[in-house]
PDB file of C-alpha atoms in Angstrom:
ATOM      1  CA  GLN A 201      93.587 107.321  88.042  1.00 67.00           C
ATOM      2  CA  GLN A 202      96.525 109.674  88.417  1.00 76.00           C
ATOM      3  CA  GLN A 203      95.691 112.110  91.214  1.00 88.00           C
ATOM      4  CA  VAL A 204      98.566 114.420  90.359  1.00 93.00           C
ATOM      5  CA  LYS A 205      99.273 115.147  86.699  1.00 95.00           C
ATOM      6  CA  GLN A 206     102.798 116.209  85.774  1.00 96.00           C
ATOM      7  CA  SER A 207     104.322 117.641  82.618  1.00 96.00           C
ATOM      8  CA  PRO A 208     106.486 117.533  80.625  1.00 96.00           C
ATOM      9  CA  GLN A 209     107.667 113.937  80.659  1.00 94.00           C
ATOM     10  CA  SER A 210     111.175 115.026  79.722  1.00 96.00           C
ATOM     11  CA  LEU A 211     113.039 118.301  79.449  1.00 97.00           C
ATOM     12  CA  ILE A 212     116.412 119.283  78.028  1.00 98.00           C
ATOM     13  CA  VAL A 213     117.940 122.678  78.803  1.00 97.00           C
ATOM     14  CA  GLN A 214     121.296 124.348  78.435  1.00 97.00           C
ATOM     15  CA  LYS A 215     123.379 125.104  81.511  1.00 97.00           C
ATOM     16  CA  GLY A 216     122.124 128.334  83.050  1.00 97.00           C
ATOM     17  CA  GLY A 217     118.611 127.864  81.685  1.00 97.00           C
ATOM     18  CA  ILE A 218     115.461 127.817  83.815  1.00 97.00           C
ATOM     19  CA  PRO A 219     113.563 124.552  83.448  1.00 98.00           C
ATOM     20  CA  ILE A 220     109.957 124.636  84.590  1.00 98.00           C
ATOM     21  CA  ILE A 221     107.986 121.550  85.566  1.00 98.00           C
ATOM     22  CA  ASN A 222     104.248 121.763  86.027  1.00 98.00           C
ATOM     23  CA  CYS A 223     101.771 119.784  88.089  1.00 97.00           C
ATOM     24  CA  ALA A 224      98.011 119.866  88.489  1.00 97.00           C
ATOM     25  CA  TYR A 225      95.592 118.227  90.903  1.00 95.00           C
ATOM     26  CA  GLU A 226      91.854 117.979  91.498  1.00 91.00           C
ATOM     27  CA  ASN A 227      91.541 116.884  95.105  1.00 89.00           C
ATOM     28  CA  THR A 228      90.896 119.987  97.214  1.00 88.00           C
ATOM     29  CA  ALA A 229      91.772 117.996 100.337  1.00 87.00           C
ATOM     30  CA  PHE A 230      95.448 118.070  99.340  1.00 90.00           C
ATOM     31  CA  ASP A 231      97.306 120.293 101.800  1.00 89.00           C
ATOM     32  CA  TYR A 232     101.006 119.638 101.253  1.00 91.00           C
ATOM     33  CA  PHE A 233     102.908 119.646  97.979  1.00 94.00           C
ATOM     34  CA  PRO A 234     106.503 118.396  97.956  1.00 94.00           C
ATOM     35  CA  TRP A 235     108.929 117.915  95.110  1.00 97.00           C
ATOM     36  CA  TYR A 236     111.263 114.939  95.133  1.00 96.00           C
ATOM     37  CA  GLN A 237     114.476 114.552  93.150  1.00 97.00           C
ATOM     38  CA  GLN A 238     115.686 111.147  92.027  1.00 95.00           C
ATOM     39  CA  PHE A 239     119.106 110.296  90.585  1.00 95.00           C
ATOM     40  CA  PRO A 240     119.651 107.044  88.658  1.00 91.00           C
ATOM     41  CA  GLY A 241     119.951 104.062  90.967  1.00 89.00           C
ATOM     42  CA  LYS A 242     118.790 106.041  93.984  1.00 92.00           C
ATOM     43  CA  GLY A 243     115.521 106.568  95.771  1.00 93.00           C
ATOM     44  CA  PRO A 244     113.659 109.877  95.596  1.00 95.00           C
ATOM     45  CA  ALA A 245     114.761 112.555  98.053  1.00 95.00           C
ATOM     46  CA  LEU A 246     112.841 115.591  99.239  1.00 94.00           C
ATOM     47  CA  LEU A 247     113.908 118.757  97.427  1.00 95.00           C
ATOM     48  CA  ILE A 248     111.418 121.423  98.508  1.00 95.00           C
ATOM     49  CA  ALA A 249     107.802 121.560  99.681  1.00 93.00           C
ATOM     50  CA  ILE A 250     104.981 124.073  99.992  1.00 93.00           C
ATOM     51  CA  ARG A 251     101.692 124.431 101.852  1.00 91.00           C
ATOM     52  CA  PRO A 252      98.694 125.980 100.049  1.00 88.00           C
ATOM     53  CA  ASP A 253      98.640 129.065 102.261  1.00 90.00           C
ATOM     54  CA  VAL A 254     101.598 130.585 100.371  1.00 92.00           C
ATOM     55  CA  SER A 255     102.009 131.255  96.662  1.00 94.00           C
ATOM     56  CA  GLU A 256     105.763 130.850  96.386  1.00 96.00           C
ATOM     57  CA  LYS A 257     108.644 129.248  98.221  1.00 96.00           C
ATOM     58  CA  LYS A 258     112.338 129.508  97.415  1.00 96.00           C
ATOM     59  CA  GLU A 259     115.192 127.356  98.608  1.00 95.00           C
ATOM     60  CA  GLY A 260     118.468 128.187  96.932  1.00 96.00           C
ATOM     61  CA  ARG A 261     118.035 127.839  93.170  1.00 97.00           C
ATOM     62  CA  PHE A 262     114.738 125.971  93.497  1.00 97.00           C
ATOM     63  CA  THR A 263     111.363 127.748  93.591  1.00 97.00           C
ATOM     64  CA  ILE A 264     107.845 126.384  93.898  1.00 96.00           C
ATOM     65  CA  SER A 265     105.024 128.525  92.536  1.00 96.00           C
ATOM     66  CA  PHE A 266     101.567 127.606  93.784  1.00 96.00           C
ATOM     67  CA  ASN A 267      98.187 128.639  92.351  1.00 95.00           C
ATOM     68  CA  LYS A 268      95.467 127.411  94.684  1.00 93.00           C
ATOM     69  CA  SER A 269      92.527 128.595  92.564  1.00 93.00           C
ATOM     70  CA  ALA A 270      93.860 126.831  89.468  1.00 95.00           C
ATOM     71  CA  LYS A 271      94.972 123.798  91.500  1.00 95.00           C
ATOM     72  CA  GLN A 272      98.399 123.952  89.894  1.00 96.00           C
ATOM     73  CA  PHE A 273     101.957 124.184  91.116  1.00 97.00           C
ATOM     74  CA  SER A 274     105.298 124.268  89.420  1.00 98.00           C
ATOM     75  CA  LEU A 275     109.007 123.892  90.071  1.00 98.00           C
ATOM     76  CA  HIS A 276     111.510 126.357  88.657  1.00 97.00           C
ATOM     77  CA  ILE A 277     115.241 125.704  88.729  1.00 98.00           C
ATOM     78  CA  MET A 278     117.273 128.880  88.398  1.00 97.00           C
ATOM     79  CA  ASP A 279     120.724 128.827  86.787  1.00 97.00           C
ATOM     80  CA  SER A 280     120.421 125.083  86.116  1.00 97.00           C
ATOM     81  CA  GLN A 281     123.584 122.987  86.301  1.00 97.00           C
ATOM     82  CA  PRO A 282     124.528 119.606  84.810  1.00 97.00           C
ATOM     83  CA  GLY A 283     124.380 118.214  88.355  1.00 97.00           C
ATOM     84  CA  ASP A 284     120.653 119.010  88.390  1.00 97.00           C
ATOM     85  CA  SER A 285     120.101 116.321  85.738  1.00 98.00           C
ATOM     86  CA  ALA A 286     117.696 113.932  87.441  1.00 97.00           C
ATOM     87  CA  THR A 287     114.066 112.886  87.513  1.00 96.00           C
ATOM     88  CA  TYR A 288     111.767 115.230  89.396  1.00 97.00           C
ATOM     89  CA  PHE A 289     108.485 114.167  90.938  1.00 96.00           C
ATOM     90  CA  CYS A 290     105.764 116.416  92.250  1.00 96.00           C
ATOM     91  CA  ALA A 291     103.526 114.983  94.929  1.00 95.00           C
ATOM     92  CA  ALA A 292     100.583 115.809  97.140  1.00 93.00           C
ATOM     93  CA  ARG A 293      99.249 114.711 100.472  1.00 89.00           C
ATOM     94  CA  SER A 294      95.643 114.710 101.617  1.00 81.00           C
ATOM     95  CA  GLU A 295      94.768 116.417 104.893  1.00 71.00           C
ATOM     96  CA  THR A 296      92.198 113.701 105.483  1.00 68.00           C
ATOM     97  CA  GLY A 297      94.622 110.836 105.135  1.00 64.00           C
ATOM     98  CA  ALA A 298      97.805 109.504 106.577  1.00 70.00           C
ATOM     99  CA  ASN A 299     101.183 110.824 105.579  1.00 74.00           C
ATOM    100  CA  ASN A 300     101.315 108.910 102.301  1.00 79.00           C
ATOM    101  CA  LEU A 301     101.996 110.878  99.143  1.00 88.00           C
ATOM    102  CA  PHE A 302     100.429 110.754  95.696  1.00 90.00           C
ATOM    103  CA  PHE A 303     103.131 111.276  93.078  1.00 93.00           C
ATOM    104  CA  GLY A 304     103.124 112.628  89.559  1.00 94.00           C
ATOM    105  CA  THR A 305     104.612 110.521  86.776  1.00 93.00           C
ATOM    106  CA  GLY A 306     107.960 112.309  86.860  1.00 94.00           C
ATOM    107  CA  THR A 307     109.983 114.600  84.597  1.00 96.00           C
ATOM    108  CA  ARG A 308     113.405 113.571  83.385  1.00 96.00           C
ATOM    109  CA  LEU A 309     115.555 116.702  83.268  1.00 98.00           C
ATOM    110  CA  THR A 310     118.801 116.862  81.334  1.00 98.00           C
ATOM    111  CA  VAL A 311     121.008 119.937  81.673  1.00 98.00           C
ATOM    112  CA  ILE A 312     123.537 120.181  78.859  1.00 97.00           C
ATOM    113  CA  PRO A 313     126.926 121.754  79.743  1.00 94.00           C
TER     114      PRO A 313
ATOM    115  CA  ASP B  85     122.377 107.822 102.359  1.00 84.00           C
ATOM    116  CA  SER B  86     118.774 108.084 103.564  1.00 85.00           C
ATOM    117  CA  GLY B  87     119.199 105.515 106.326  1.00 92.00           C
ATOM    118  CA  VAL B  88     116.504 103.262 104.837  1.00 96.00           C
ATOM    119  CA  THR B  89     117.819  99.835 103.831  1.00 97.00           C
ATOM    120  CA  GLN B  90     116.150  97.593 101.279  1.00 98.00           C
ATOM    121  CA  THR B  91     117.039  94.049 100.310  1.00 97.00           C
ATOM    122  CA  PRO B  92     117.491  92.524  97.846  1.00 97.00           C
ATOM    123  CA  LYS B  93     118.579  95.208  95.387  1.00 96.00           C
ATOM    124  CA  HIS B  94     117.808  93.010  92.398  1.00 97.00           C
ATOM    125  CA  LEU B  95     115.590  89.971  92.046  1.00 96.00           C
ATOM    126  CA  ILE B  96     114.795  87.893  88.983  1.00 97.00           C
ATOM    127  CA  THR B  97     112.073  85.293  89.175  1.00 97.00           C
ATOM    128  CA  ALA B  98     109.499  83.496  87.071  1.00 97.00           C
ATOM    129  CA  THR B  99     105.778  84.015  86.651  1.00 97.00           C
ATOM    130  CA  GLY B 100     103.699  82.341  89.329  1.00 97.00           C
ATOM    131  CA  GLN B 101     106.417  82.573  91.943  1.00 97.00           C
ATOM    132  CA  ARG B 102     106.406  84.378  95.274  1.00 98.00           C
ATOM    133  CA  VAL B 103     109.011  86.831  96.574  1.00 98.00           C
ATOM    134  CA  THR B 104     109.588  88.813  99.747  1.00 98.00           C
ATOM    135  CA  LEU B 105     111.121  92.287  99.811  1.00 98.00           C
ATOM    136  CA  ARG B 106     112.555  93.585 103.050  1.00 98.00           C
ATOM    137  CA  CYS B 107     112.874  97.107 104.406  1.00 98.00           C
ATOM    138  CA  SER B 108     114.598  98.482 107.486  1.00 97.00           C
ATOM    139  CA  PRO B 109     113.461 102.035 108.255  1.00 96.00           C
ATOM    140  CA  ARG B 110     115.620 104.855 109.575  1.00 95.00           C
ATOM    141  CA  SER B 111     116.428 104.606 113.237  1.00 93.00           C
ATOM    142  CA  GLY B 112     113.524 106.103 115.174  1.00 90.00           C
ATOM    143  CA  ASP B 113     111.042 106.107 112.311  1.00 93.00           C
ATOM    144  CA  LEU B 114     107.819 104.304 113.168  1.00 92.00           C
ATOM    145  CA  SER B 115     106.041 104.665 109.837  1.00 92.00           C
ATOM    146  CA  VAL B 116     106.881 102.605 106.753  1.00 94.00           C
ATOM    147  CA  TYR B 117     105.494 103.044 103.249  1.00 94.00           C
ATOM    148  CA  TRP B 118     105.742 100.867 100.157  1.00 96.00           C
ATOM    149  CA  TYR B 119     105.676 102.297  96.647  1.00 95.00           C
ATOM    150  CA  GLN B 120     105.842 100.679  93.226  1.00 95.00           C
ATOM    151  CA  GLN B 121     107.664 102.534  90.462  1.00 93.00           C
ATOM    152  CA  SER B 122     107.039 101.580  86.877  1.00 87.00           C
ATOM    153  CA  LEU B 123     108.114 103.431  83.745  1.00 75.00           C
ATOM    154  CA  ASP B 124     104.697 104.640  82.694  1.00 70.00           C
ATOM    155  CA  GLN B 125     103.010 105.242  86.032  1.00 72.00           C
ATOM    156  CA  GLY B 126     105.633 106.793  88.217  1.00 83.00           C
ATOM    157  CA  LEU B 127     105.456 106.091  91.935  1.00 91.00           C
ATOM    158  CA  GLN B 128     102.282 104.351  93.052  1.00 92.00           C
ATOM    159  CA  PHE B 129     101.477 104.155  96.761  1.00 91.00           C
ATOM    160  CA  LEU B 130     100.845 100.603  97.918  1.00 94.00           C
ATOM    161  CA  ILE B 131     100.515 100.529 101.688  1.00 94.00           C
ATOM    162  CA  GLN B 132     101.586 102.227 104.931  1.00 93.00           C
ATOM    163  CA  TYR B 133     102.291 100.792 108.353  1.00 93.00           C
ATOM    164  CA  TYR B 134     102.733 102.618 111.615  1.00 91.00           C
ATOM    165  CA  ASN B 135     104.250 100.896 114.621  1.00 92.00           C
ATOM    166  CA  GLY B 136     103.124  97.501 113.419  1.00 94.00           C
ATOM    167  CA  GLU B 137      99.630  98.386 112.305  1.00 94.00           C
ATOM    168  CA  GLU B 138      98.295  99.029 108.813  1.00 93.00           C
ATOM    169  CA  ARG B 139      97.565 102.740 108.498  1.00 90.00           C
ATOM    170  CA  ALA B 140      96.636 103.352 104.870  1.00 89.00           C
ATOM    171  CA  LYS B 141      96.136 101.319 101.745  1.00 90.00           C
ATOM    172  CA  GLY B 142      96.602 102.403  98.173  1.00 89.00           C
ATOM    173  CA  ASN B 143      96.608 100.517  94.897  1.00 83.00           C
ATOM    174  CA  ILE B 144      97.859  97.264  96.345  1.00 93.00           C
ATOM    175  CA  LEU B 145      96.798  94.085  94.586  1.00 95.00           C
ATOM    176  CA  GLU B 146      95.238  91.248  96.556  1.00 96.00           C
ATOM    177  CA  ARG B 147      98.217  89.091  95.527  1.00 97.00           C
ATOM    178  CA  PHE B 148     100.438  91.465  97.495  1.00 97.00           C
ATOM    179  CA  SER B 149     100.623  91.738 101.259  1.00 97.00           C
ATOM    180  CA  ALA B 150     102.824  93.474 103.767  1.00 97.00           C
ATOM    181  CA  GLN B 151     103.542  93.572 107.445  1.00 97.00           C
ATOM    182  CA  GLN B 152     105.626  95.507 109.937  1.00 97.00           C
ATOM    183  CA  PHE B 153     107.345  93.584 112.686  1.00 97.00           C
ATOM    184  CA  PRO B 154     107.982  94.568 116.337  1.00 96.00           C
ATOM    185  CA  ASP B 155     111.519  95.673 115.443  1.00 95.00           C
ATOM    186  CA  LEU B 156     109.849  97.986 112.872  1.00 95.00           C
ATOM    187  CA  HIS B 157     111.283  96.380 109.780  1.00 97.00           C
ATOM    188  CA  SER B 158     108.742  95.650 107.085  1.00 98.00           C
ATOM    189  CA  GLU B 159     108.284  93.014 104.436  1.00 98.00           C
ATOM    190  CA  LEU B 160     106.330  93.183 101.190  1.00 98.00           C
ATOM    191  CA  ASN B 161     105.185  89.807  99.904  1.00 98.00           C
ATOM    192  CA  LEU B 162     104.344  89.447  96.224  1.00 98.00           C
ATOM    193  CA  SER B 163     102.728  86.194  95.125  1.00 97.00           C
ATOM    194  CA  SER B 164     101.464  84.592  91.913  1.00 97.00           C
ATOM    195  CA  LEU B 165     103.774  86.953  90.105  1.00 97.00           C
ATOM    196  CA  GLU B 166     102.904  88.219  86.653  1.00 96.00           C
ATOM    197  CA  LEU B 167     105.052  89.874  84.006  1.00 95.00           C
ATOM    198  CA  GLY B 168     103.399  93.201  84.811  1.00 93.00           C
ATOM    199  CA  ASP B 169     104.680  93.075  88.382  1.00 96.00           C
ATOM    200  CA  SER B 170     108.171  93.823  87.111  1.00 96.00           C
ATOM    201  CA  ALA B 171     109.039  97.181  88.655  1.00 96.00           C
ATOM    202  CA  LEU B 172     111.117  98.996  91.216  1.00 96.00           C
ATOM    203  CA  TYR B 173     109.685  98.663  94.705  1.00 97.00           C
ATOM    204  CA  PHE B 174     110.596 101.423  97.118  1.00 97.00           C
ATOM    205  CA  CYS B 175     110.268 101.519 100.838  1.00 97.00           C
ATOM    206  CA  ALA B 176     110.151 104.838 102.661  1.00 95.00           C
ATOM    207  CA  SER B 177     109.980 105.756 106.306  1.00 94.00           C
ATOM    208  CA  SER B 178     109.021 108.755 108.369  1.00 91.00           C
ATOM    209  CA  VAL B 179     108.828 109.698 112.000  1.00 83.00           C
ATOM    210  CA  ARG B 180     105.232 110.762 111.835  1.00 73.00           C
ATOM    211  CA  VAL B 181     102.131 108.870 110.875  1.00 67.00           C
ATOM    212  CA  GLU B 182     100.087 112.013 110.293  1.00 68.00           C
ATOM    213  CA  GLY B 183     101.659 114.624 108.126  1.00 65.00           C
ATOM    214  CA  PRO B 184     102.947 116.459 106.589  1.00 70.00           C
ATOM    215  CA  GLY B 185     106.370 115.054 106.990  1.00 76.00           C
ATOM    216  CA  GLU B 186     109.331 114.100 104.899  1.00 86.00           C
ATOM    217  CA  LEU B 187     109.497 110.581 103.546  1.00 90.00           C
ATOM    218  CA  PHE B 188     112.951 109.034 103.381  1.00 93.00           C
ATOM    219  CA  PHE B 189     113.292 106.499 100.575  1.00 95.00           C
ATOM    220  CA  GLY B 190     115.546 103.505 100.266  1.00 96.00           C
ATOM    221  CA  GLU B 191     117.336 102.703  97.016  1.00 96.00           C
ATOM    222  CA  GLY B 192     114.686 100.242  95.941  1.00 96.00           C
ATOM    223  CA  SER B 193     114.404  96.599  95.017  1.00 97.00           C
ATOM    224  CA  ARG B 194     114.255  95.926  91.296  1.00 96.00           C
ATOM    225  CA  LEU B 195     112.014  92.958  90.532  1.00 97.00           C
ATOM    226  CA  THR B 196     112.112  91.305  87.136  1.00 96.00           C
ATOM    227  CA  VAL B 197     109.497  88.644  86.387  1.00 96.00           C
ATOM    228  CA  LEU B 198     110.314  86.452  83.387  1.00 95.00           C
TER     229      LEU B 198
END
């Protein structure tokens, strides 16, 4: 059973567009929500993360929006660039567990020049 | 470069065989995690070790086992391999055992079972 559901599976945008990737969860014990970025042939790398006590976090062109009541969170990429083309994974960690993460199924983003 | 080293990068073997994947964590990291990445299921958590001891278990099959050695490197053993075990296996490490904390991933070991 997938504990974190992610959509869409793939996304194609023009350069400068704002791709949005959405994730949803059910486990109310989740207390940390990171996004990882993965380039072909590489392992995932942390991009940005949020705790449920805030509704939004920005780091450069990347923004996480968090809706605790709806148990949803999303990643927005402002002014997207071809170099942002990668697979993005949302994830969640349970406050009752160890530091292991439960990942979504990933979104393959392609930014067209 | 994350500092996490995985070997081998690619491995091709036959059904029924046994393989061992190796992971060296970042210098100073005591916690090691194993994940399986397949096309349709994304990254699935298998198991976590902290300073030599098993800390958490996920969807790890009984045919799979892992351990973390005193020098903190870890090995994932996959036995009685089936076609469905073909996947990318990632190792990650972190300083902390309790979170939240960043996980640093290696580049993965791609296993193909024929």
